[in-house]
Coordinates of C-alpha atoms in Angstrom, one line a residue:
X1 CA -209.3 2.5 -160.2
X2 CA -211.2 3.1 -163.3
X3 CA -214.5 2.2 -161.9
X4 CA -216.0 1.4 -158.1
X5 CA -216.5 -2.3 -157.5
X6 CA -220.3 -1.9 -156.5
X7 CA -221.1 -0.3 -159.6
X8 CA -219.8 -3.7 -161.7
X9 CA -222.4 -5.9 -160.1
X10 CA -223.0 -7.9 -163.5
X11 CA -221.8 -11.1 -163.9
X12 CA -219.0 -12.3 -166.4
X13 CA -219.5 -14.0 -169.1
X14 CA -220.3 -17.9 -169.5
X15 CA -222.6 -20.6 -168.0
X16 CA -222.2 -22.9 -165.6
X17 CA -218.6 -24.1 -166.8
X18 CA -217.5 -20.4 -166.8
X19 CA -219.0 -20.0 -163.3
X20 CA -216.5 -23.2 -161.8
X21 CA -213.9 -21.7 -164.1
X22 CA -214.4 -18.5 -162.6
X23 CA -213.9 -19.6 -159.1
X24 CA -211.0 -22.1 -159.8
X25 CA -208.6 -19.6 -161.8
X26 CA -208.5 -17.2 -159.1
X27 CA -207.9 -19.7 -156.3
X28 CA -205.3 -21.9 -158.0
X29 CA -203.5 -18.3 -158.6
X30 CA -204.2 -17.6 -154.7
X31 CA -202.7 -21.1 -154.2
X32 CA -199.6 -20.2 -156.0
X33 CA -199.1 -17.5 -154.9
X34 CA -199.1 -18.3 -151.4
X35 CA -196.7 -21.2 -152.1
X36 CA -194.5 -18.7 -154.3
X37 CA -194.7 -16.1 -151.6
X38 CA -194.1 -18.6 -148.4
X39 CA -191.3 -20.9 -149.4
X40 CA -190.8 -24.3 -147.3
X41 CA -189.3 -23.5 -144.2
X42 CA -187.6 -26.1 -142.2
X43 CA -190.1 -28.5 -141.1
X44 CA -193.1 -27.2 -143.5
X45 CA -193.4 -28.0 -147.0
X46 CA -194.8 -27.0 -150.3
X47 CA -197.7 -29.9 -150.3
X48 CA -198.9 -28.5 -147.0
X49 CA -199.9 -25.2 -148.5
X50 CA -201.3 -26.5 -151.5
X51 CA -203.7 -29.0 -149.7
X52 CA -204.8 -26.4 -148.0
X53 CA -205.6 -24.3 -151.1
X54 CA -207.2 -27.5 -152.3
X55 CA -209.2 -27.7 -149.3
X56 CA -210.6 -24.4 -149.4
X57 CA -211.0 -24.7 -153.5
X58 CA -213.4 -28.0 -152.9
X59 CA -215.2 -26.5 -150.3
X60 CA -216.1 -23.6 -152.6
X61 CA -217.1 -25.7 -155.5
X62 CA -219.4 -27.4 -152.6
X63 CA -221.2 -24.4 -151.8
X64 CA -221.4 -23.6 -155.1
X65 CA -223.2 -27.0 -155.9
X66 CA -225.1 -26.6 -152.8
X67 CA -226.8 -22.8 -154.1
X68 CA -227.5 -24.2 -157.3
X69 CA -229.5 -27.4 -156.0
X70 CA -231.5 -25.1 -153.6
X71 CA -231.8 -22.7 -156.4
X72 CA -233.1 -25.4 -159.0
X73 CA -235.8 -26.9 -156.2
X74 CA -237.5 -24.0 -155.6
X75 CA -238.4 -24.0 -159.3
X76 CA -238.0 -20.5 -160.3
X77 CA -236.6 -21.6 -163.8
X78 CA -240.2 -22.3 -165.5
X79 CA -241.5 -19.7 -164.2
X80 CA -238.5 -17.3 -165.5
X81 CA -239.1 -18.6 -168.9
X82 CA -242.7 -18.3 -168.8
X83 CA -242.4 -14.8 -167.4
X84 CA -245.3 -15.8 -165.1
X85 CA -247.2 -13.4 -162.9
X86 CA -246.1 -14.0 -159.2
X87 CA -246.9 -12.9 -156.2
X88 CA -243.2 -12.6 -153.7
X89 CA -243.2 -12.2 -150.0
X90 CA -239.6 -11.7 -148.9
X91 CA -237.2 -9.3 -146.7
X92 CA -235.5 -6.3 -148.8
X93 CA -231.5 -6.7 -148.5
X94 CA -231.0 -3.1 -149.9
X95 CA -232.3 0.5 -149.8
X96 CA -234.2 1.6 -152.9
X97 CA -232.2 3.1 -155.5
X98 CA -234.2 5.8 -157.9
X99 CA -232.8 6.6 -161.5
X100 CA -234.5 8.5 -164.3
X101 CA -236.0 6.0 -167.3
X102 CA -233.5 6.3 -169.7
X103 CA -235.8 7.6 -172.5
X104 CA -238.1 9.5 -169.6
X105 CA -236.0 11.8 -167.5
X106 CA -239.3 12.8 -166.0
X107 CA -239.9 9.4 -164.9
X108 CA -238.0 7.5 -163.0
X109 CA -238.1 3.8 -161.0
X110 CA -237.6 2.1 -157.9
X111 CA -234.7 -1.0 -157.8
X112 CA -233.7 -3.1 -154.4
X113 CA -233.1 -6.8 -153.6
X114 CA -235.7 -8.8 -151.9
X115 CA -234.6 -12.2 -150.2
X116 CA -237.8 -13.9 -151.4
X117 CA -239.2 -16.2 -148.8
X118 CA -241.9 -17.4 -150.9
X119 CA -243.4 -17.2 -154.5
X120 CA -247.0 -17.8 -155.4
X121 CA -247.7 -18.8 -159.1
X122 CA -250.7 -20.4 -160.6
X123 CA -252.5 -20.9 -157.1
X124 CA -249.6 -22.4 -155.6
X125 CA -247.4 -21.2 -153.1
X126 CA -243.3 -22.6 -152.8
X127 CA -240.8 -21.5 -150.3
X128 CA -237.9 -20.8 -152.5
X129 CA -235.2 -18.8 -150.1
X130 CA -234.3 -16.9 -153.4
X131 CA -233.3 -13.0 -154.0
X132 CA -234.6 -11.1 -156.6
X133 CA -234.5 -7.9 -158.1
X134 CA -237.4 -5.8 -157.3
X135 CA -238.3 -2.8 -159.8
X136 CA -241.2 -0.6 -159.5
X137 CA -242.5 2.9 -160.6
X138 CA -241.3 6.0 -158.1
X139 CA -241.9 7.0 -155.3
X140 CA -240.7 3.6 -153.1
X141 CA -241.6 4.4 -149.6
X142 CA -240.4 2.5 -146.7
X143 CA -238.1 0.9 -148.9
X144 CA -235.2 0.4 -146.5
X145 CA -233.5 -3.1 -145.9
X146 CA -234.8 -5.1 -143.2
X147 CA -238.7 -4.5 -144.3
X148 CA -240.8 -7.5 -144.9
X149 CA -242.6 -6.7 -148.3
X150 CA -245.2 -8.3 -150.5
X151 CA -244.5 -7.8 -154.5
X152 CA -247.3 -8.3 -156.9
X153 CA -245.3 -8.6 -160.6
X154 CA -244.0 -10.6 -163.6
X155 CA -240.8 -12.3 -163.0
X156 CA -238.3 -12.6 -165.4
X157 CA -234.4 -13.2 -166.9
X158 CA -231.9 -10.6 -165.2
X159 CA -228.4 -10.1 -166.4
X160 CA -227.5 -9.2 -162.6
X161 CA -225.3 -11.9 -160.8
X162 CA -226.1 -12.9 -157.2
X163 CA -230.2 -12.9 -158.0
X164 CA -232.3 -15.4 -159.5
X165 CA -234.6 -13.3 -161.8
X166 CA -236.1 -9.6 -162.3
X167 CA -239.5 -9.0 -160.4
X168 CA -241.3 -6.2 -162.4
X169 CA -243.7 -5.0 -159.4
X170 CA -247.0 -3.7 -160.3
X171 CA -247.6 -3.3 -156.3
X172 CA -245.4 -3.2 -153.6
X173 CA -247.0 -3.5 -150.0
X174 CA -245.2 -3.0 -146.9
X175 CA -246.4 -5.6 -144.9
X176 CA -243.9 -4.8 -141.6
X177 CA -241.1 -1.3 -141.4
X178 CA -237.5 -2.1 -140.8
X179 CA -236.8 -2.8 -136.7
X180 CA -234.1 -2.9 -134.3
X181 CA -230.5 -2.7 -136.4
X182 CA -231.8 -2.2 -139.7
X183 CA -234.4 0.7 -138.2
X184 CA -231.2 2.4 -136.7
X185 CA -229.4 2.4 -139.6
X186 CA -232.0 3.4 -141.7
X187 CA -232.2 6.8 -139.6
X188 CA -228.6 7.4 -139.6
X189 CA -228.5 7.5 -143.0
X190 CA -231.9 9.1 -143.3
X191 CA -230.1 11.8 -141.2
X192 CA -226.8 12.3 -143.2
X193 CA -229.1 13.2 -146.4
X194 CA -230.9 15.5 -144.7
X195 CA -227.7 17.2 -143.4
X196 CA -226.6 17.4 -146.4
X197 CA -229.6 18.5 -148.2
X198 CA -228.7 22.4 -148.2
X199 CA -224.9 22.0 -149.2
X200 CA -223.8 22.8 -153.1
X201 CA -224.8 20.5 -155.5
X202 CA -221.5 18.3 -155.7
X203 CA -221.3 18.0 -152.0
X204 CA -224.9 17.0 -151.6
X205 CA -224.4 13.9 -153.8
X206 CA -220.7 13.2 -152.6
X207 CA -221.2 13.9 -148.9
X208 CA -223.0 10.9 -148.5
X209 CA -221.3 9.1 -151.4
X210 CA -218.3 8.3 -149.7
X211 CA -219.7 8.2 -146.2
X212 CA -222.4 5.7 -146.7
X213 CA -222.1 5.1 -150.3
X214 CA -225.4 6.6 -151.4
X215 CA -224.7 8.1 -154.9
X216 CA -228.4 9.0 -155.8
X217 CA -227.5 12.7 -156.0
X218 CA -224.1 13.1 -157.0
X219 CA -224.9 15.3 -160.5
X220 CA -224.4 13.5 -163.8
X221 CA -221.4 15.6 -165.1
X222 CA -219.2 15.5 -161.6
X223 CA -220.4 11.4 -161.9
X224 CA -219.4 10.7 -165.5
X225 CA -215.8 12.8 -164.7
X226 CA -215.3 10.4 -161.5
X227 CA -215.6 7.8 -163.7
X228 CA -213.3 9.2 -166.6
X229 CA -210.7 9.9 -164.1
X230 CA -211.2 6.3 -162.3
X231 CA -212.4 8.4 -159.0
X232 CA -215.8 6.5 -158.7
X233 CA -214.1 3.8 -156.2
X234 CA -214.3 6.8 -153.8
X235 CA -218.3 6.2 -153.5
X236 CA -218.5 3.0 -153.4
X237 CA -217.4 2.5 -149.9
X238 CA -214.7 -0.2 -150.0
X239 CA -211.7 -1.0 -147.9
X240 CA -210.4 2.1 -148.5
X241 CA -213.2 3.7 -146.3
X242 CA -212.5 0.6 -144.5
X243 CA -209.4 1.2 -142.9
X244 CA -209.8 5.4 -142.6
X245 CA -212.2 3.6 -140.4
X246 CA -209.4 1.2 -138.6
X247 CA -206.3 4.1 -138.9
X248 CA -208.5 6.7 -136.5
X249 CA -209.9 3.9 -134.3
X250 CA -206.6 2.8 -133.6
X251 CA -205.0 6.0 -133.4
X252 CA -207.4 6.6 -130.6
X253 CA -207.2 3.9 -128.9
X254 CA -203.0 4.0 -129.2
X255 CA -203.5 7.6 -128.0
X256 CA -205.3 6.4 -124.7
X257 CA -202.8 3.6 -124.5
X258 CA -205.7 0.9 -124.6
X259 CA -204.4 -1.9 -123.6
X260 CA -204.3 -4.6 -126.5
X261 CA -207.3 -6.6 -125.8
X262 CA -209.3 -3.2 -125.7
X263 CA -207.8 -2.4 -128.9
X264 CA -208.7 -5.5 -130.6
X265 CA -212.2 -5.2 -129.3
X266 CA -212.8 -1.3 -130.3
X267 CA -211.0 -2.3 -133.8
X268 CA -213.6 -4.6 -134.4
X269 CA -216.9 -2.9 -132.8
X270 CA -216.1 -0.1 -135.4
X271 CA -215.4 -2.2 -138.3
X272 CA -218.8 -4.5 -137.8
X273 CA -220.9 -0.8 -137.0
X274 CA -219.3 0.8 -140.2
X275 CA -220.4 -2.3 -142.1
X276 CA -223.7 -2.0 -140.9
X277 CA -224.2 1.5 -141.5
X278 CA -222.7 1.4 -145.1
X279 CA -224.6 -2.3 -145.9
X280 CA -222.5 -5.3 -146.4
X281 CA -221.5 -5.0 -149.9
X282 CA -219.0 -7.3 -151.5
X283 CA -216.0 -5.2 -151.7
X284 CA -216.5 -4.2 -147.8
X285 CA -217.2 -7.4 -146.5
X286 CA -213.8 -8.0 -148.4
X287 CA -212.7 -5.5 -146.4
X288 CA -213.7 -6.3 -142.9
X289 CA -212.8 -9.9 -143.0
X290 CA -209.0 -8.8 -143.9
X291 CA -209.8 -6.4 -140.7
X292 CA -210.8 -9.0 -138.5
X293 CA -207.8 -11.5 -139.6
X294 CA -205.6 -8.2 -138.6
X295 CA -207.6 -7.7 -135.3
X296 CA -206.9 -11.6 -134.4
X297 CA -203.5 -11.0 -135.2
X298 CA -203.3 -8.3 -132.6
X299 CA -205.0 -10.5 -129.8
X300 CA -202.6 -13.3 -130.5
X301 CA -199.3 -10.8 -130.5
X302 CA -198.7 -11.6 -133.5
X303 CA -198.6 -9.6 -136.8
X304 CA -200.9 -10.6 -140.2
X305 CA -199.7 -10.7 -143.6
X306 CA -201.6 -8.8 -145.9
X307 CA -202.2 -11.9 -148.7
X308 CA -203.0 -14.5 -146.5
X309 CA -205.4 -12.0 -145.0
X310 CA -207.2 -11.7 -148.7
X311 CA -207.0 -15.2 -149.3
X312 CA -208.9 -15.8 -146.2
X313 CA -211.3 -13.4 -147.1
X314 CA -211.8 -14.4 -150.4
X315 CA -212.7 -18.3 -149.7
X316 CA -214.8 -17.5 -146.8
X317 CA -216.9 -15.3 -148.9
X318 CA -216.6 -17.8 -152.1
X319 CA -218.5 -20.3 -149.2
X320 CA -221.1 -17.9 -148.3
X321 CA -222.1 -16.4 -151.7
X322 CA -219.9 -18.6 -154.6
X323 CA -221.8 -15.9 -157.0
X324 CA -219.4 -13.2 -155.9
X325 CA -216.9 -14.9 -157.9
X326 CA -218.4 -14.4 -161.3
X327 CA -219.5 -10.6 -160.1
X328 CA -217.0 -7.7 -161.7
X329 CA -217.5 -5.6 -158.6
X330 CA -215.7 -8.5 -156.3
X331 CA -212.8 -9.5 -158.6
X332 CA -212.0 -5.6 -159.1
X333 CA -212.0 -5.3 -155.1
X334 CA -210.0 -8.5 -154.9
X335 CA -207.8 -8.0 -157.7
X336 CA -206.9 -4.3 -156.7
X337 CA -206.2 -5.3 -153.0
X338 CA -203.6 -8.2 -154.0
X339 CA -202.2 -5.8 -156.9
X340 CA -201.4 -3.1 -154.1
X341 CA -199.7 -5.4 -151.5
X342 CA -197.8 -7.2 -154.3
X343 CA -196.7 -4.4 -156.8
X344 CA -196.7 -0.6 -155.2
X345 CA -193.7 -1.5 -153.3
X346 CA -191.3 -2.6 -156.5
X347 CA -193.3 0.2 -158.2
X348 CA -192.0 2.6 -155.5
X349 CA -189.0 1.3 -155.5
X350 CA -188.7 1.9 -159.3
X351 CA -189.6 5.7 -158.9
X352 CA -186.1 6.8 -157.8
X353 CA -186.9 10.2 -159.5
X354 CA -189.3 11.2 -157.0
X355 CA -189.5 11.6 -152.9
X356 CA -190.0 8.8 -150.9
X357 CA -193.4 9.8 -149.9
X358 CA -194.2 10.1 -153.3
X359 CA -193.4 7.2 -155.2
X360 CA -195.3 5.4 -152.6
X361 CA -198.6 7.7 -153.4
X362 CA -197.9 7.1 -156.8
X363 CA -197.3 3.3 -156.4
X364 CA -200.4 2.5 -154.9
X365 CA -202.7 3.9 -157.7
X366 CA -201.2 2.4 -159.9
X367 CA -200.8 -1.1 -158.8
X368 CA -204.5 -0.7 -158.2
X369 CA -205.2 0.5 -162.1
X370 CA -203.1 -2.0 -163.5
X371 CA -205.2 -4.9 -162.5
X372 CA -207.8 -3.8 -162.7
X373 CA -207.4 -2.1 -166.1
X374 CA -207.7 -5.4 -168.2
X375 CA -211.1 -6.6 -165.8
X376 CA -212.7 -3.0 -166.9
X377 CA -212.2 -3.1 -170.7
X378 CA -214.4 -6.0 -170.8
X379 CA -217.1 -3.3 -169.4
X380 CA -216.1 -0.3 -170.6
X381 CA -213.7 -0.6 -173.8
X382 CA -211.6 2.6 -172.5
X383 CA -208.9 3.4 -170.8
X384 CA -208.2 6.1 -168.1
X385 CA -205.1 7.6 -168.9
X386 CA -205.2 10.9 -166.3
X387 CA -206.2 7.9 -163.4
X388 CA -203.5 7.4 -161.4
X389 CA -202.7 11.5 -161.5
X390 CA -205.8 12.0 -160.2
X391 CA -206.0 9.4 -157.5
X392 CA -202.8 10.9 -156.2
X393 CA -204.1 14.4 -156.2
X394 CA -208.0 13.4 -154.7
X395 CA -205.8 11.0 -152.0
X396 CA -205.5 14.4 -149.0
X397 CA -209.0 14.9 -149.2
X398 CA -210.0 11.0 -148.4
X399 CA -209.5 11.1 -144.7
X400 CA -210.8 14.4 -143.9
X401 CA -214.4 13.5 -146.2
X402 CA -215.1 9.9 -145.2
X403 CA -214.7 11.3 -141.0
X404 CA -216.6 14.7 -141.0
X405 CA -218.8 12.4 -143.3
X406 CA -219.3 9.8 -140.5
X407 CA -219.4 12.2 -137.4
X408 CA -221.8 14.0 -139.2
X409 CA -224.2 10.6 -139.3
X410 CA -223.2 10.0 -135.8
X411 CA -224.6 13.5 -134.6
X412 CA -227.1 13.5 -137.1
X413 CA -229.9 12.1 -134.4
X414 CA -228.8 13.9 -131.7
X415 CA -228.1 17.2 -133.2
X416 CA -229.1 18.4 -136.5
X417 CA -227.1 22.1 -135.9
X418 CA -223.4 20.0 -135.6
X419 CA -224.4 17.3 -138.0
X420 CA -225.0 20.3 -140.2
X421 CA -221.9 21.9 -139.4
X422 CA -220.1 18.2 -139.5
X423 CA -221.2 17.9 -143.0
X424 CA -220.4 21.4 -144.8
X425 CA -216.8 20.2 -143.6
X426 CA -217.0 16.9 -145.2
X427 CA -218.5 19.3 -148.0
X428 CA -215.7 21.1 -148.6
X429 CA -213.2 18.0 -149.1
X430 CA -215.6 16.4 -151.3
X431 CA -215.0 19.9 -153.1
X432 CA -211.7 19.0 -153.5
X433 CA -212.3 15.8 -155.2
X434 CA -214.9 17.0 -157.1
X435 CA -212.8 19.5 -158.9
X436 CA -209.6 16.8 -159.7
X437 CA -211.9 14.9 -161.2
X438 CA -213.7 17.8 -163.6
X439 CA -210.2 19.2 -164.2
X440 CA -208.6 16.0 -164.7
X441 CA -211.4 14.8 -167.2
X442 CA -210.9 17.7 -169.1
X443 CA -207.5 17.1 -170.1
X444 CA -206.3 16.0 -173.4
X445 CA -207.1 12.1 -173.7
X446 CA -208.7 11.3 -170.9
X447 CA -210.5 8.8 -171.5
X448 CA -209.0 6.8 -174.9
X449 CA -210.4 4.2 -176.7
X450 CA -209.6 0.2 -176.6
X451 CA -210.4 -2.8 -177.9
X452 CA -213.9 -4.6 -176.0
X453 CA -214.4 -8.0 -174.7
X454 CA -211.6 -10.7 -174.4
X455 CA -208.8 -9.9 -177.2
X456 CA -208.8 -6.4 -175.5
X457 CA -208.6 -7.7 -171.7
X458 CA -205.7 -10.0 -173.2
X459 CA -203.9 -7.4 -174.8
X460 CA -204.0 -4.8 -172.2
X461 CA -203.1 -7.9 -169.3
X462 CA -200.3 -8.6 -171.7
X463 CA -198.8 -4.8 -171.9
X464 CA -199.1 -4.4 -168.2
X465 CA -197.5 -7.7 -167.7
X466 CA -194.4 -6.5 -170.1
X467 CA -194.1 -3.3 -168.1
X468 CA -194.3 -4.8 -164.5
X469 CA -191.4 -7.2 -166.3
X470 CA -189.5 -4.4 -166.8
X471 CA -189.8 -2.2 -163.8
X472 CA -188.2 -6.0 -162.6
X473 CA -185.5 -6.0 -164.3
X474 CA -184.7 -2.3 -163.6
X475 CA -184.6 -2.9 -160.1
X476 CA -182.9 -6.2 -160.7
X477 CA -179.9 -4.8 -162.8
X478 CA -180.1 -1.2 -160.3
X479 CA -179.3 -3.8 -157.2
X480 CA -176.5 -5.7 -159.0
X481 CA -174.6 -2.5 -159.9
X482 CA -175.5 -1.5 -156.0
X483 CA -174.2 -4.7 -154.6
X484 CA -171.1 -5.1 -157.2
X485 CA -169.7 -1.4 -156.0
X486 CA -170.1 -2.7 -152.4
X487 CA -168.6 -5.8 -152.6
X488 CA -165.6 -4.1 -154.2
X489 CA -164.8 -1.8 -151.5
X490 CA -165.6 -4.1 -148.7
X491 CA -163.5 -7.4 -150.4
X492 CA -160.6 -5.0 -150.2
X493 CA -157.4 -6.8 -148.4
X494 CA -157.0 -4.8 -145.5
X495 CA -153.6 -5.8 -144.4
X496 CA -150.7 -8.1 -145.6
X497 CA -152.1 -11.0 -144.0
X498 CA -155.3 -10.9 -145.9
X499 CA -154.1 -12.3 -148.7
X500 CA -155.2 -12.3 -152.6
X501 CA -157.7 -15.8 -151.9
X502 CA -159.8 -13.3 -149.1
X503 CA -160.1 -11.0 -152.2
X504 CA -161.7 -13.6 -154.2
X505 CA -163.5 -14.8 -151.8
X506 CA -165.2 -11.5 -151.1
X507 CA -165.9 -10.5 -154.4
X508 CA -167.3 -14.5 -155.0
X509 CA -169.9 -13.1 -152.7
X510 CA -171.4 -10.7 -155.1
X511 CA -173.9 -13.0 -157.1
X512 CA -177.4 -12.3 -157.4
X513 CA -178.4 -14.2 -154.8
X514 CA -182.5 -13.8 -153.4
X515 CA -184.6 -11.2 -155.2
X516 CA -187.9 -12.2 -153.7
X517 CA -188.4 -12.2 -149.9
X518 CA -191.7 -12.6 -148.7
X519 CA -193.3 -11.0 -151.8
X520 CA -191.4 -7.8 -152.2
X521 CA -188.2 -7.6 -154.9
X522 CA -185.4 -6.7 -152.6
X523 CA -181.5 -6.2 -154.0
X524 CA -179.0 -8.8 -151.8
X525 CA -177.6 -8.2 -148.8
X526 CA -174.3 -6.4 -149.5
X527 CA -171.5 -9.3 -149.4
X528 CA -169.1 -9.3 -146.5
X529 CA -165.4 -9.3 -146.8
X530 CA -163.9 -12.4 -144.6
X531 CA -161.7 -12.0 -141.7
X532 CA -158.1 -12.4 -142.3
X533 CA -157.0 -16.0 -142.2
X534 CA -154.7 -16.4 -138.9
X535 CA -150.8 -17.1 -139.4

């Protein structure tokens, strides 16, 4: 993709009516699709799916109603306007993230979340149960979600989604340190920086990057060709980190021959520790819940679907937080994920010219750029044009980076020599990567211009649209000439007593018959010739 999901965290355009708009767009299209996909069966119908769809839709609005009341009693919205001097007592939800001041490089400031318990204003003290964003002049110690901290600011309007206003700090006190989970995690990560710390400049910032998703020192020029190249998703720890997680945990335990409880259990203890160690962002709790739909699946004997998986995930995180669905880094996570498991197998299909293996690398990219191509104009008004190249040649380096990267935070606290050691090999296949992407970016018309905001998200959804259209019809017509040259040697009268009418009847066989089966375009069966008739 063009651009990670955590780095979109803004929220899309419109009020309140574009917020319920927001949500119900993407789940009548679920909806559909999941009727579309699953076709009545004998005994199930069409109305069943969509009342479920309906059922989850409602119960989405409802927590979205529910958020805003709680929002609106604890009375934040005056005292946004006003841009009153508060005093905020809350937990931090994130680590502190330092930048330069955009017209000071040699300052720079301090940015987390803080679920705010309760705000003082005017002498008067609310519980409000609200999260805002925290900023504050460098350095930020003890920063580190889980601590309990008191912020002394001016709170205003933020353009962020998921937070109810901006808390300009003048003073940050650390009231009580991150304990127990939070404390752990905190000095594995602490100890994957300082592994790190000695290795060349690109692997220093990319090293962690994709292990735990901490991009503070990834240097400016290898960041800005990452995002030219649409190569940044690799830092933001999605479910691509995900299931590199899930493919060598279950390798494992199929290596051991685990039995399949055992399996189901390690599958899950390492998802729910890799999302604790990485923070549960939106595009990884995505992730894990699809993960823990496929680990139930496993219990029961029984295989899971990749989009009801995603549908799943989607509405139970729509309940929790309804913000995600107005937040860009959620719909490109969502939107690439159904994009791969609908379109890169037609797309590899299509790509006849190349090995099997491939088209598929190529498919997958490029599913994954195509929807979320029109979502990232609205952002950016560019296009990627060397994207899907480069995500195809970064793709070998993935594996090998993300689990040096994570051994390396395992060891990291019981020894700093192998963590060391751990890390220069993670080092070397961020090197890798790091290079694609500065070559890549370099290229001729890398990064071209497009038209911003709406008209261009319309017009680039409409060309990609035409071109999936045709990569259907290609495989469409490609099957019919397939099926029509089978059907013609197998309708073939094979003795006297077969008759001209077995002829026709074979070659009446040859229609067009299904072209969608559970999601995938898929030529028909080749048509059998009938028995001969008996005299």
């Amino acid at each position: 993709m063009a651009g990670s999901p955590e780095q979109f965290d803004g929220a899309a355009p419109g009020g309140a009516p574009g917020v319920v708009l927001a949500m119900a767009v993407p789940l009548l299209a679920v909806s559909f699709a999941l009727v579309v996909r699953h076709r009545p069966r004998r005994g199930s119908s069409a109305g069943g799916a969509l009342l479920l769809a309906s059922a989850a839709g409602v119960a989405v609005l409802a927590s979205a109603g529910a958020h805003a009341t709680a929002e609106a009693r604890g009375g934040l919205d005056a005292l946004r306007e006003e841009r009153a001097v508060v005093r905020a007592v809350g937990v931090l939800r994130t680590d502190a993230e330092v930048a330069a001041l955009p017209w000071d490089a040699s300052s720079s400031r301090c940015r987390a979340v803080v679920a705010a318990s309760g705000v003082t204003a005017r002498g008067t003290t609310r519980a409000v149960g609200a999260r805002l964003e925290v900023t504050a002049p460098a350095p930020c110690p003890g920063w580190v979600r889980g601590a309990v901290v008191r912020i002394d600011g001016r709170l205003g309007e933020t353009p962020v989604q998921g937070v109810s206003g901006a808390l300009s700090a003048r003073t940050v006190t650390v009231l009580r340190p991150a304990v127990g989970v939070d404390a752990l995690v905190a000095r594995l990560r602490g100890g994957l920086l300082t592994a790190s710390a000695g290795l060349e400049p690109q692997a220093r910032g990319l090293v962690p990057g994709m292990t735990i998703g901490d991009t503070s020192r990834v240097p400016a020029e290898v960041e800005q060709a990452m995002l030219d190249v649409g190569l940044t998703h690799l830092t933001a720890v999605s479910g691509t980190h995900v299931a590199v997680v899930a493919i060598v945990v279950g390798a494992g335990a199929a290596a051991l021959r685990a039995p399949r409880t055992l399996r189901a259990a390690l599958l899950a203890t390492a998802v729910g520790a890799f999302v604790l160690l990485v923070h549960p962002e939106p595009s990884v709790l995505r992730a894990a819940l699809m993960g823990m739909v496929g680990v139930a699946g496993l219990l029961a004997g029984r295989g899971s679907s990749a989009l009801p998986a995603l549908a799943a995930a989607v509405v139970v995180l729509l309940v929790v937080d309804p913000a995600l669905a107005v937040a860009y880094g959620f719909l490109l996570s969502v939107a690439a994920t159904a994009a791969i498991v609908l379109l890169a197998g037609p797309a590899a299909a299509a790509l006849t010219a190349l090995p099997r293996w491939a088209a598929q690398s190529v498919s997958v990219p490029l599913a994954a750029q195509s929807a979320c191509g029109p979502i990232l104009v609205l952002l950016d008004p560019a296009l990627s044009s060397w994207a899907v190249p480069a995500n195809v040649l970064a793709a070998p380096a993935v594996l090998p980076a993300t689990v040096l990267g994570l051994l390396a935070t395992g060891a990291a606290p019981l020894s700093p020599t192998a963590a060391q050691v751990l890390a220069h090999g993670s080092g070397l296949a961020t090197g890798w990567i790091a290079g694609v992407a500065v070559r890549c970016a370099a290229l001729p018309g890398a990064r071209l211009g497009w038209t911003g905001g709406f008209p261009g998200a319309v017009a680039l959804a409409a060309l990609t649209a035409l071109g999936w259209v045709l990569v259907a019809r290609a495989l469409r017509a490609r099957a019919l000439r397939s099926a029509s040259r089978q059907g013609a040697r197998r309708a073939w009268p094979t003795g006297p007593s077969f008759g001209a009418r077995a002829g026709r009847r074979g070659a009446a066989r040859t229609g067009i018959g299904r072209w969608l089966s559970r999601g995938r375009l898929v030529p028909c069966p080749p048509p059998r010739a009938s028995p001969p008739r008996r005299q």
